């Protein structure tokens, strides 16, 4: 299937590893130009080389999403180098920070303010696109009790609220906003890989609770993201796509 995104410019923060890298690889295979960033220069350089070897035009830069000036400059530079912005995917997360004030602040800066900063800077470019799309990353932990009263789920829940309201605001300007909320996803070297190696009981019990009998893959998440970014999903706006193998027990209606 031709997703009709060849030549489109996609910006992905946090694309140097894990699901972010799978998203970048998938969009590269569809012919997108890619702008990526991360805090590590080595990680950015290695990711640029890898994605370029797949045939993609890639611009990479060191940028911290909690640094508004540096993050905004990366977005401006990507637009300048790659010829605008069609797809914005702010993926950086602070992950499982401690449930103390510092952890809450760190999570808020990365998981809520980070995407907000990206939107503020990118919208003027997205408005010039004929198929503009913003895709946020939340989690099933945002809408079901999971792991206790910790920052991660709370911030991702806030992001869902922001995304839904933003979709209504930006749709008249030709910009679609959607969210994907993955359940447990196994990526080599990722969080669930670490849990599998060091907390086997938790890993096994989680897999046992997934009706499909396995965790998802990064490629499966990336495929959904690519479809959402595509003009073929042109009437999908304001949606939260849950990708969890029926792991969550709430009914989706």
Short mmCIF file of C-alpha atoms in Angstrom, two decimals:
data_model
loop_
_atom_site.label_atom_id
_atom_site.label_comp_id
_atom_site.label_asym_id
_atom_site.label_seq_id
_atom_site.Cartn_x
_atom_site.Cartn_y
_atom_site.Cartn_z
CA UNK A 1 0.00 0.00 0.00
CA UNK A 2 1.29 3.44 -0.94
CA UNK A 3 0.86 5.67 2.11
CA UNK A 4 1.50 8.76 -0.02
CA UNK A 5 4.09 10.22 2.35
CA UNK A 6 7.12 9.92 0.10
CA UNK A 7 9.05 13.19 0.25
CA UNK A 8 7.17 14.39 3.35
CA UNK A 9 9.25 15.85 6.19
CA UNK A 10 8.84 14.10 9.52
CA UNK A 11 10.37 15.38 12.76
CA UNK A 12 10.83 12.81 15.51
CA UNK A 13 12.33 13.67 18.88
CA UNK A 14 13.83 10.69 20.68
CA UNK A 15 14.35 8.67 17.50
CA UNK A 16 17.80 7.29 18.22
CA UNK A 17 16.65 4.07 19.94
CA UNK A 18 13.65 1.97 20.95
CA UNK A 19 10.23 2.61 19.44
CA UNK A 20 11.41 6.01 18.20
CA UNK A 21 14.01 4.37 16.01
CA UNK A 22 11.42 1.90 14.69
CA UNK A 23 9.18 4.82 13.76
CA UNK A 24 12.07 6.54 12.00
CA UNK A 25 12.99 3.36 10.10
CA UNK A 26 9.39 2.84 9.01
CA UNK A 27 8.99 6.41 7.78
CA UNK A 28 12.36 6.17 6.03
CA UNK A 29 11.14 3.07 4.20
CA UNK A 30 8.11 5.09 3.05
CA UNK A 31 10.39 7.75 1.59
CA UNK A 32 10.07 10.47 4.24
CA UNK A 33 12.77 13.01 4.96
CA UNK A 34 13.65 12.82 8.64
CA UNK A 35 14.65 15.31 11.32
CA UNK A 36 15.81 13.70 14.57
CA UNK A 37 17.25 14.84 17.87
CA UNK A 38 18.51 13.45 21.15
CA UNK A 39 20.72 14.61 24.02
CA UNK A 40 23.70 12.44 23.04
CA UNK A 41 25.87 13.51 20.11
CA UNK A 42 27.07 9.94 19.55
CA UNK A 43 23.50 8.65 19.53
CA UNK A 44 22.43 11.28 17.01
CA UNK A 45 25.42 10.65 14.74
CA UNK A 46 24.91 6.88 14.81
CA UNK A 47 21.19 7.22 14.11
CA UNK A 48 21.80 9.60 11.19
CA UNK A 49 24.28 7.15 9.65
CA UNK A 50 21.92 4.22 10.13
CA UNK A 51 18.89 5.98 8.65
CA UNK A 52 20.89 7.44 5.77
CA UNK A 53 22.08 3.93 4.94
CA UNK A 54 18.41 3.02 4.52
CA UNK A 55 18.17 5.69 1.83
CA UNK A 56 16.61 8.49 3.86
CA UNK A 57 17.54 12.15 3.79
CA UNK A 58 18.23 12.86 7.46
CA UNK A 59 19.10 15.91 9.53
CA UNK A 60 20.14 15.26 13.12
CA UNK A 61 21.07 17.57 15.96
CA UNK A 62 21.74 17.45 19.68
CA UNK A 63 18.79 18.99 21.52
CA UNK A 64 17.17 18.59 24.92
CA UNK A 65 13.36 18.89 24.87
CA UNK A 66 13.48 20.56 28.29
CA UNK A 67 15.60 23.38 26.83
CA UNK A 68 13.06 25.51 24.98
CA UNK A 69 15.64 27.51 23.02
CA UNK A 70 17.68 24.51 21.85
CA UNK A 71 14.61 22.43 21.07
CA UNK A 72 13.02 25.24 19.09
CA UNK A 73 16.24 25.86 17.18
CA UNK A 74 16.32 22.18 16.17
CA UNK A 75 12.80 22.46 14.78
CA UNK A 76 13.65 25.62 12.85
CA UNK A 77 16.85 24.06 11.51
CA UNK A 78 15.03 20.91 10.38
CA UNK A 79 12.46 22.98 8.52
CA UNK A 80 15.22 24.98 6.86
CA UNK A 81 17.38 22.00 5.92
CA UNK A 82 14.60 19.63 4.84
CA UNK A 83 12.11 22.06 3.29
CA UNK A 84 9.33 22.52 5.83
CA UNK A 85 7.50 20.20 8.21
CA UNK A 86 4.63 17.84 7.40
CA UNK A 87 4.70 15.40 10.32
CA UNK A 88 5.57 16.12 13.95
CA UNK A 89 6.11 13.22 16.37
CA UNK A 90 7.43 14.38 19.77
CA UNK A 91 8.36 11.09 21.44
CA UNK A 92 10.80 11.98 24.21
CA UNK A 93 9.71 10.83 27.66
CA UNK A 94 11.38 11.02 31.04
CA UNK A 95 10.16 7.48 31.62
CA UNK A 96 9.67 6.11 35.10
CA UNK A 97 10.91 8.95 37.29
CA UNK A 98 10.79 8.71 41.11
CA UNK A 99 7.51 9.62 42.78
CA UNK A 100 9.08 12.59 44.54
CA UNK A 101 8.81 16.28 43.71
CA UNK A 102 11.92 16.25 41.53
CA UNK A 103 10.62 13.25 39.61
CA UNK A 104 7.26 14.90 38.99
CA UNK A 105 8.98 18.07 37.77
CA UNK A 106 11.30 16.12 35.45
CA UNK A 107 8.38 14.16 34.00
CA UNK A 108 6.29 17.31 33.49
CA UNK A 109 9.14 19.05 31.66
CA UNK A 110 9.73 16.17 29.26
CA UNK A 111 6.32 14.52 28.81
CA UNK A 112 4.00 17.55 28.85
CA UNK A 113 5.98 20.72 28.24
CA UNK A 114 8.23 18.99 25.70
CA UNK A 115 5.37 18.19 23.29
CA UNK A 116 3.79 21.60 23.97
CA UNK A 117 7.05 23.35 23.07
CA UNK A 118 7.30 21.35 19.85
CA UNK A 119 3.78 22.29 18.82
CA UNK A 120 4.31 25.99 19.51
CA UNK A 121 7.37 26.06 17.27
CA UNK A 122 6.20 23.71 14.53
CA UNK A 123 2.65 24.91 13.85
CA UNK A 124 3.68 27.80 11.55
CA UNK A 125 5.48 25.25 9.36
CA UNK A 126 2.74 22.63 9.57
CA UNK A 127 0.15 25.18 8.41
CA UNK A 128 2.01 25.35 5.09
CA UNK A 129 1.73 21.59 4.54
CA UNK A 130 -1.06 20.03 2.48
CA UNK A 131 -1.16 16.99 4.80
CA UNK A 132 -0.03 18.14 8.23
CA UNK A 133 -0.12 15.67 11.09
CA UNK A 134 0.90 15.69 14.75
CA UNK A 135 1.16 12.35 16.54
CA UNK A 136 1.69 12.18 20.29
CA UNK A 137 2.75 9.15 22.31
CA UNK A 138 0.82 8.29 25.44
CA UNK A 139 0.40 4.88 27.13
CA UNK A 140 -2.25 2.52 28.43
CA UNK A 141 -0.96 3.49 31.88
CA UNK A 142 -2.62 6.88 31.30
CA UNK A 143 -6.17 5.54 31.54
CA UNK A 144 -5.96 2.41 33.68
CA UNK A 145 -4.45 1.92 37.14
CA UNK A 146 -0.92 0.64 36.60
CA UNK A 147 2.30 0.89 38.64
CA UNK A 148 0.77 3.10 41.31
CA UNK A 149 0.51 6.91 41.72
CA UNK A 150 3.65 7.76 39.77
CA UNK A 151 4.48 10.67 37.43
CA UNK A 152 4.62 8.69 34.17
CA UNK A 153 0.96 7.70 33.89
CA UNK A 154 -0.29 11.04 35.23
CA UNK A 155 1.72 13.07 32.72
CA UNK A 156 0.69 10.86 29.82
CA UNK A 157 -2.95 11.29 30.89
CA UNK A 158 -2.44 15.06 30.81
CA UNK A 159 -0.98 14.70 27.31
CA UNK A 160 -4.12 12.89 26.14
CA UNK A 161 -6.28 15.77 27.36
CA UNK A 162 -4.02 18.30 25.66
CA UNK A 163 -4.00 16.33 22.40
CA UNK A 164 -7.76 16.00 22.26
CA UNK A 165 -8.34 19.70 22.77
CA UNK A 166 -5.52 20.61 20.39
CA UNK A 167 -7.10 18.50 17.65
CA UNK A 168 -10.25 20.61 17.82
CA UNK A 169 -8.25 23.83 17.70
CA UNK A 170 -5.93 22.89 14.84
CA UNK A 171 -8.28 20.92 12.57
CA UNK A 172 -9.72 24.08 10.95
CA UNK A 173 -6.12 25.05 10.11
CA UNK A 174 -5.53 21.78 8.25
CA UNK A 175 -3.49 20.06 10.96
CA UNK A 176 -4.61 16.67 12.24
CA UNK A 177 -3.72 15.69 15.81
CA UNK A 178 -3.85 12.10 17.06
CA UNK A 179 -2.30 10.00 19.81
CA UNK A 180 -1.12 6.41 20.02
CA UNK A 181 -1.18 4.63 23.38
CA UNK A 182 0.86 1.44 23.35
CA UNK A 183 0.55 -1.26 25.96
CA UNK A 184 3.57 -3.42 26.84
CA UNK A 185 6.01 -3.35 23.92
CA UNK A 186 9.21 -5.37 23.81
CA UNK A 187 12.15 -3.68 22.13
CA UNK A 188 15.66 -5.09 22.47
CA UNK A 189 17.51 -2.96 25.02
CA UNK A 190 14.28 -1.29 26.14
CA UNK A 191 12.49 -1.17 29.47
CA UNK A 192 10.68 -4.50 29.09
CA UNK A 193 13.91 -6.16 27.98
CA UNK A 194 15.48 -4.99 31.25
CA UNK A 195 12.46 -6.24 33.22
CA UNK A 196 12.66 -9.60 31.45
CA UNK A 197 16.30 -9.94 32.44
CA UNK A 198 16.05 -8.70 36.01
CA UNK A 199 12.40 -9.04 37.13
CA UNK A 200 11.28 -12.22 35.42
CA UNK A 201 8.13 -12.68 37.50
CA UNK A 202 6.81 -9.24 36.59
CA UNK A 203 7.59 -9.83 32.92
CA UNK A 204 5.94 -13.26 32.83
CA UNK A 205 2.84 -12.12 34.72
CA UNK A 206 2.42 -9.16 32.35
CA UNK A 207 2.65 -11.37 29.26
CA UNK A 208 0.17 -13.77 30.85
CA UNK A 209 -2.31 -10.89 31.25
CA UNK A 210 -2.22 -9.98 27.54
CA UNK A 211 -5.01 -11.82 25.68
CA UNK A 212 -2.88 -12.08 22.53
CA UNK A 213 -0.29 -13.91 24.62
CA UNK A 214 2.67 -11.70 23.80
CA UNK A 215 3.99 -8.15 23.96
CA UNK A 216 3.85 -5.86 20.98
CA UNK A 217 6.81 -5.00 18.77
CA UNK A 218 8.26 -1.65 17.88
CA UNK A 219 7.47 -2.34 14.24
CA UNK A 220 3.77 -2.81 15.01
CA UNK A 221 3.60 0.54 16.77
CA UNK A 222 5.55 2.24 13.99
CA UNK A 223 3.22 0.88 11.31
CA UNK A 224 0.23 2.47 13.03
CA UNK A 225 2.10 5.76 13.36
CA UNK A 226 2.94 5.74 9.65
CA UNK A 227 -0.71 5.16 8.75
CA UNK A 228 -1.86 7.98 11.05
CA UNK A 229 0.68 10.30 9.45
CA UNK A 230 -0.57 9.39 5.98
CA UNK A 231 -3.19 11.27 3.96
CA UNK A 232 -4.96 7.90 3.78
CA UNK A 233 -5.95 8.59 7.40
CA UNK A 234 -7.06 12.08 6.46
CA UNK A 235 -10.36 11.91 8.38
CA UNK A 236 -8.78 10.55 11.56
CA UNK A 237 -8.37 13.50 13.90
CA UNK A 238 -8.62 13.73 17.68
CA UNK A 239 -8.28 9.96 18.08
CA UNK A 240 -6.35 7.97 20.67
CA UNK A 241 -5.31 4.68 19.09
CA UNK A 242 -4.79 2.00 21.73
CA UNK A 243 -2.30 -0.68 20.62
CA UNK A 244 -2.12 -3.25 23.39
CA UNK A 245 -3.19 -6.73 22.32
CA UNK A 246 -6.41 -6.26 24.36
CA UNK A 247 -4.31 -5.79 27.51
CA UNK A 248 -6.51 -3.04 28.95
CA UNK A 249 -9.88 -4.10 30.23
CA UNK A 250 -11.90 -0.99 29.41
CA UNK A 251 -14.19 -1.32 26.43
CA UNK A 252 -13.19 0.86 23.48
CA UNK A 253 -16.31 2.73 22.39
#
